[in-house]
mmCIF file of C-alpha atoms in Angstrom:
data_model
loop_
_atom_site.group_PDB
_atom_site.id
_atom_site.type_symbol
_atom_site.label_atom_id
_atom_site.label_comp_id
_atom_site.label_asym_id
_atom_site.label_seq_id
_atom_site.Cartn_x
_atom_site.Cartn_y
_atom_site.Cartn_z
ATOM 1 C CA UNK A 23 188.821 110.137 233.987
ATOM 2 C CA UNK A 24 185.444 110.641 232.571
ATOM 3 C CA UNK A 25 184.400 114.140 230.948
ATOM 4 C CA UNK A 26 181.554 114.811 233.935
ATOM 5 C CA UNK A 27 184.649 114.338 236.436
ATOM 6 C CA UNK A 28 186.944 116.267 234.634
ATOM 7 C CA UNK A 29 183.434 118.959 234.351
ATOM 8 C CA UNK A 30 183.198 118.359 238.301
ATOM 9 C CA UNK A 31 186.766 118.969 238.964
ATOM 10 C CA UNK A 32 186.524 122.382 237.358
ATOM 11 C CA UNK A 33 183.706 123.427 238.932
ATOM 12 C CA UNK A 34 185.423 122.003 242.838
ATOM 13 C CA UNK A 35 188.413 123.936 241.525
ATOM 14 C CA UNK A 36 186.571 127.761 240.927
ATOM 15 C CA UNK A 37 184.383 126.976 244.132
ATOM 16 C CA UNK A 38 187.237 126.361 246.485
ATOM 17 C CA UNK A 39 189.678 128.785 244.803
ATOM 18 C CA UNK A 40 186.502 131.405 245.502
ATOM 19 C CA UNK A 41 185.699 130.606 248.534
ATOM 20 C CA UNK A 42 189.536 130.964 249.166
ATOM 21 C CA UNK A 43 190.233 134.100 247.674
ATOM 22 C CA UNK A 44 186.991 135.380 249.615
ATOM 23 C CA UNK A 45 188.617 134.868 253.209
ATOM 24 C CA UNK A 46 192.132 136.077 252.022
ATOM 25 C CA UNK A 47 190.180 139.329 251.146
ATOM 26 C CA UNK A 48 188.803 139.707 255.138
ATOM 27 C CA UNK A 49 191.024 140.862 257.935
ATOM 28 C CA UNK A 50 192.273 137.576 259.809
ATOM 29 C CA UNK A 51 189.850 138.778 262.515
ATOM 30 C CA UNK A 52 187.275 138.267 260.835
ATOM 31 C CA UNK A 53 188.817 134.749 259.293
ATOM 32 C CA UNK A 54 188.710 133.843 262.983
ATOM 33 C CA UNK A 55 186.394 134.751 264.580
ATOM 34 C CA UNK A 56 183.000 132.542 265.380
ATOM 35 C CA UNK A 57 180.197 134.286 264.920
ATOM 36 C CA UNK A 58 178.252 133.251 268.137
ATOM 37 C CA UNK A 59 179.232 130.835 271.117
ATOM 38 C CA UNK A 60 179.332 127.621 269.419
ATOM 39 C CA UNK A 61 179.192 128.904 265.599
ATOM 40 C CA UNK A 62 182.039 127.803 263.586
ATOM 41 C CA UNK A 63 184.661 130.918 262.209
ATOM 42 C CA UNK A 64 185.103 131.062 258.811
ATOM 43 C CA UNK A 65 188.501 129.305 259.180
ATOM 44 C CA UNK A 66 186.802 126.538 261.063
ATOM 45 C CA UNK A 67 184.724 125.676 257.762
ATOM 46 C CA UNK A 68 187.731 125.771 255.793
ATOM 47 C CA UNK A 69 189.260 122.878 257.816
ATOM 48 C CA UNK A 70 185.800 121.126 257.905
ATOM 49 C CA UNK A 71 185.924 121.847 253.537
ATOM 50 C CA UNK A 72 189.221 120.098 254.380
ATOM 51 C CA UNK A 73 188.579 117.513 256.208
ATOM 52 C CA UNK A 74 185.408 116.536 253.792
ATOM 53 C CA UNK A 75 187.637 116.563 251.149
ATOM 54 C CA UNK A 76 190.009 114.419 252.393
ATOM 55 C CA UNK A 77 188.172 111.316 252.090
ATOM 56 C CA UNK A 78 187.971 111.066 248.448
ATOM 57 C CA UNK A 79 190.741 108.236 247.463
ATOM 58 C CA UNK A 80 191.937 107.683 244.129
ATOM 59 C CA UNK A 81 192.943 103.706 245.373
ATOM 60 C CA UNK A 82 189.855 103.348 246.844
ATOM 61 C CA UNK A 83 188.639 99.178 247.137
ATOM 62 C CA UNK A 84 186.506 97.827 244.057
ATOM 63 C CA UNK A 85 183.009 98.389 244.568
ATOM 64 C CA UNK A 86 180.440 95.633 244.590
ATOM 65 C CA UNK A 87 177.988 95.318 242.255
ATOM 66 C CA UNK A 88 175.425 97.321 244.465
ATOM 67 C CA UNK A 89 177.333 100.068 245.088
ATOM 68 C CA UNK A 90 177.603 100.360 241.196
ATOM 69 C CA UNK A 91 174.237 100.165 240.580
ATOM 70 C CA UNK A 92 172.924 103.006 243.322
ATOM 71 C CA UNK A 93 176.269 105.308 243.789
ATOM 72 C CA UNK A 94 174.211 107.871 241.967
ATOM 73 C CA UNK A 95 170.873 107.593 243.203
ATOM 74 C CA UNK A 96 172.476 107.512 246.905
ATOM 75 C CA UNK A 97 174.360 110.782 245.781
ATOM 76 C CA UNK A 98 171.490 112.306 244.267
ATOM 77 C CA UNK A 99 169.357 111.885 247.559
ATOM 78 C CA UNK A 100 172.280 113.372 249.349
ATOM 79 C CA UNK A 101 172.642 116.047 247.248
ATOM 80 C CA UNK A 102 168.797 116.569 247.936
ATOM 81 C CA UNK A 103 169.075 116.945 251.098
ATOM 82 C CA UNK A 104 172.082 118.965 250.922
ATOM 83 C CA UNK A 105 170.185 121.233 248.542
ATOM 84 C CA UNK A 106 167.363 122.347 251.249
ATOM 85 C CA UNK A 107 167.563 125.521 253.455
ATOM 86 C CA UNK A 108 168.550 123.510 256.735
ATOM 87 C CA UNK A 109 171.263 123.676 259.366
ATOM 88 C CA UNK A 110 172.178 119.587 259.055
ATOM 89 C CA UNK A 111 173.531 118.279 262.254
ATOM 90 C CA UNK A 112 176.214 116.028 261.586
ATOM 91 C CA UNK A 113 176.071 112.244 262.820
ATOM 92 C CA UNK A 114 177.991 111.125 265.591
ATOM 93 C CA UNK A 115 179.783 109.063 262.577
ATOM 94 C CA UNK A 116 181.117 112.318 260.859
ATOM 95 C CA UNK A 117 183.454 113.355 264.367
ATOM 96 C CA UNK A 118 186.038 113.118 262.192
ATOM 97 C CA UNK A 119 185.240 115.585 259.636
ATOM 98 C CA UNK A 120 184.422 118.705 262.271
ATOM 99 C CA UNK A 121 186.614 121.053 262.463
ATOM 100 C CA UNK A 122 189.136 122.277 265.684
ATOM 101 C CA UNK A 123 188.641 125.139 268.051
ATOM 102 C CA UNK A 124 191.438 127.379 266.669
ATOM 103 C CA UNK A 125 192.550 126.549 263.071
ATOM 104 C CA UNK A 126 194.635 129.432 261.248
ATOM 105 C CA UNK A 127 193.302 130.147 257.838
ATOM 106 C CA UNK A 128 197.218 130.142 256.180
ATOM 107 C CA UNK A 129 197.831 126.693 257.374
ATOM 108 C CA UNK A 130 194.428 125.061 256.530
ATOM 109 C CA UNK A 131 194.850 126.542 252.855
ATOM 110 C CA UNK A 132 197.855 124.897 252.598
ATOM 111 C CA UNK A 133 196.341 121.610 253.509
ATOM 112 C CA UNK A 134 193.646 122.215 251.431
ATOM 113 C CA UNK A 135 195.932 122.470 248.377
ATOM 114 C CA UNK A 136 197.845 119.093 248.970
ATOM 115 C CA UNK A 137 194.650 117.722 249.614
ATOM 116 C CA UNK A 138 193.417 118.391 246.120
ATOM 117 C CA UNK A 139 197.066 118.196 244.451
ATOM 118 C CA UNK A 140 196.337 114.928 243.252
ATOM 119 C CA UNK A 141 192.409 114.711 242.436
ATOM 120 C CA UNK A 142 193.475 115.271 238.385
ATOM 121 C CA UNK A 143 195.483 111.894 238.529
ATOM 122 C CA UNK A 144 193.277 108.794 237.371
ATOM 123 C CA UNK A 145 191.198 107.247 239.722
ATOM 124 C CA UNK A 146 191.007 102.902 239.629
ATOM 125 C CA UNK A 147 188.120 102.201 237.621
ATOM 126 C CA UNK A 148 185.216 100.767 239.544
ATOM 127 C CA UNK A 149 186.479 101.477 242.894
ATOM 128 C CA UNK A 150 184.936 103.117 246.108
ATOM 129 C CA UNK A 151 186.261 106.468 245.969
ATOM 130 C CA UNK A 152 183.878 108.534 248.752
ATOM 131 C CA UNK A 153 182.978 106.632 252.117
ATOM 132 C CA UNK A 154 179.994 108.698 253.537
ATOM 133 C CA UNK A 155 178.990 108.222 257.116
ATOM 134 C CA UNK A 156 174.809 107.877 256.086
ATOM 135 C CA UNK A 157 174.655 107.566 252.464
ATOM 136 C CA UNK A 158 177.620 105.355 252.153
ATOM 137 C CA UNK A 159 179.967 104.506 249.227
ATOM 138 C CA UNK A 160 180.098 106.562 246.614
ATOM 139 C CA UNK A 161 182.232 106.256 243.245
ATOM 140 C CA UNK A 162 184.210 109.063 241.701
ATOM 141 C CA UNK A 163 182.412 110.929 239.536
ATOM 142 C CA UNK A 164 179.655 111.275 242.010
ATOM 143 C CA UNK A 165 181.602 111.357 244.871
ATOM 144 C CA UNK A 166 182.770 114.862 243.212
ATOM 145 C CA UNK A 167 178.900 115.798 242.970
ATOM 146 C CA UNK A 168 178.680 115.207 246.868
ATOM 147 C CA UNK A 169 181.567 117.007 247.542
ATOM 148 C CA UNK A 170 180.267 120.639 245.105
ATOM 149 C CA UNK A 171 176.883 119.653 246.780
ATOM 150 C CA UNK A 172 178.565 119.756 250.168
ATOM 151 C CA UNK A 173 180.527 122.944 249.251
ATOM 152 C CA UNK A 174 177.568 124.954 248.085
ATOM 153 C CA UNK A 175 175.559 123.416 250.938
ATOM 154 C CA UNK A 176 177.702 125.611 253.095
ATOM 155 C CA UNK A 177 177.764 128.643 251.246
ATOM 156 C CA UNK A 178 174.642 130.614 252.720
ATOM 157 C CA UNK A 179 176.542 130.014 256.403
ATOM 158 C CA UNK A 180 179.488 132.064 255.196
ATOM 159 C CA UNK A 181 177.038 134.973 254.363
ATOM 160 C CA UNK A 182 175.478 134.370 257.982
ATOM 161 C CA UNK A 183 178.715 134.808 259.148
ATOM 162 C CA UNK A 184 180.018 137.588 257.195
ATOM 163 C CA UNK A 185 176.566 139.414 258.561
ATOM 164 C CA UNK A 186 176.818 137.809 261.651
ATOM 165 C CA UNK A 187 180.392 139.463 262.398
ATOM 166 C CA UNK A 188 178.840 143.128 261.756
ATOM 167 C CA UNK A 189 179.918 142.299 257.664
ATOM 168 C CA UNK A 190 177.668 145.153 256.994
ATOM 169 C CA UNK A 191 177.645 146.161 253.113
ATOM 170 C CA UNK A 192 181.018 147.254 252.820
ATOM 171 C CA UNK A 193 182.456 144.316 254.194
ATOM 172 C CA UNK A 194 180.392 141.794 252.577
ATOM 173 C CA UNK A 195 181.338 143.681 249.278
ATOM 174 C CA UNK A 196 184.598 143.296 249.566
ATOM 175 C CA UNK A 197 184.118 139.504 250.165
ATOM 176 C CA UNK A 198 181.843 138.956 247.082
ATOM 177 C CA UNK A 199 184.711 140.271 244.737
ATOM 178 C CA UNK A 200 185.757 136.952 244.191
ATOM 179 C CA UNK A 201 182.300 135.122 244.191
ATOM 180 C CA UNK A 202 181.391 135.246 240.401
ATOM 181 C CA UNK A 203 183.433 131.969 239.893
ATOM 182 C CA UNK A 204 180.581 130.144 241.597
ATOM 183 C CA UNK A 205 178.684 128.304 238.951
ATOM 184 C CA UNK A 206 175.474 126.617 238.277
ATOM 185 C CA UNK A 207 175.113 122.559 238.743
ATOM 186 C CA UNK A 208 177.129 120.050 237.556
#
């Protein structure tokens, strides 16, 4: 595993283990509930975190030649994009990765954690590890970008929410305890 993985792992690690500790903080209620007719619950982006996360493979197939040579600048656009103040619809492609009506926090934290259990083993050298339904094939290393990109892409909808839900300041305070392990670009 290169150094910038093991950098990007880290950083994937505090985020998630924030964002997690955040919604253990709130009464399940609040965990639950959607903040308008068709707005996903807090829970509901956990399971599409989950979901996202899922497709990064440690086995993935060896990547051609191509996908060598632009896996970062593909990433980098992604990340781009990711990186602007807009609601992103997701493809028709990316069914997959949206999350159910009714997840329960407890259970989706839990698959969150095997999920992740084995991103610190070595990935194969070379191979595809991140199939993405526009920007396509990404390797590790910046397949982990996507992924924090992705994360942090999500993280001014979980203030939304949290004011959304009537999160007023003491609320919201008591969610931002854990936020400080957020950290600046990797």
């Amino acid at each position: 595993m290169t150094p910038r993985a093991a950098r990007l792992l880290d950083v994937l690690d505090a985020h998630r283990a924030a964002f997690a500790a955040r919604l253990d903080a709130l009464p399940s209620a609040v965990v639950h509930a959607a903040p308008a007719p068709g707005a996903w619950s807090l829970a509901q982006l956990a399971e599409h975190f989950v979901r996202i996360d899922a497709g990064l493979t440690l086995t993935g197939p060896p990547a051609s030649a191509i996908v060598r040579a632009t896996s970062g600048a593909r990433r980098r656009a992604l990340a781009g994009v990711l990186s602007l103040p807009l609601r992103i619809p997701a493809p028709p492609s990316a069914a997959g990765v949206m999350p159910s009506a009714d997840p329960r926090w407890p259970e989706v934290r839990d698959r969150w954690d095997d999920v992740r259990a084995e991103w610190r083993s070595t990935p194969a050298e070379g191979a595809v590890a991140y199939r993405h339904p526009l920007a396509g094939p990404f390797l590790f290393d910046d397949a982990l970008a996507f992924l924090l990109a992705h994360h942090r892409h999500h993280d001014a909808q979980v203030e939304r929410t949290l004011a959304a839900l009537g999160g007023g300041p003491a609320l919201r305070s008591e969610a931002k305890k854990t936020r400080g392990t957020q950290v600046t670009a990797a």
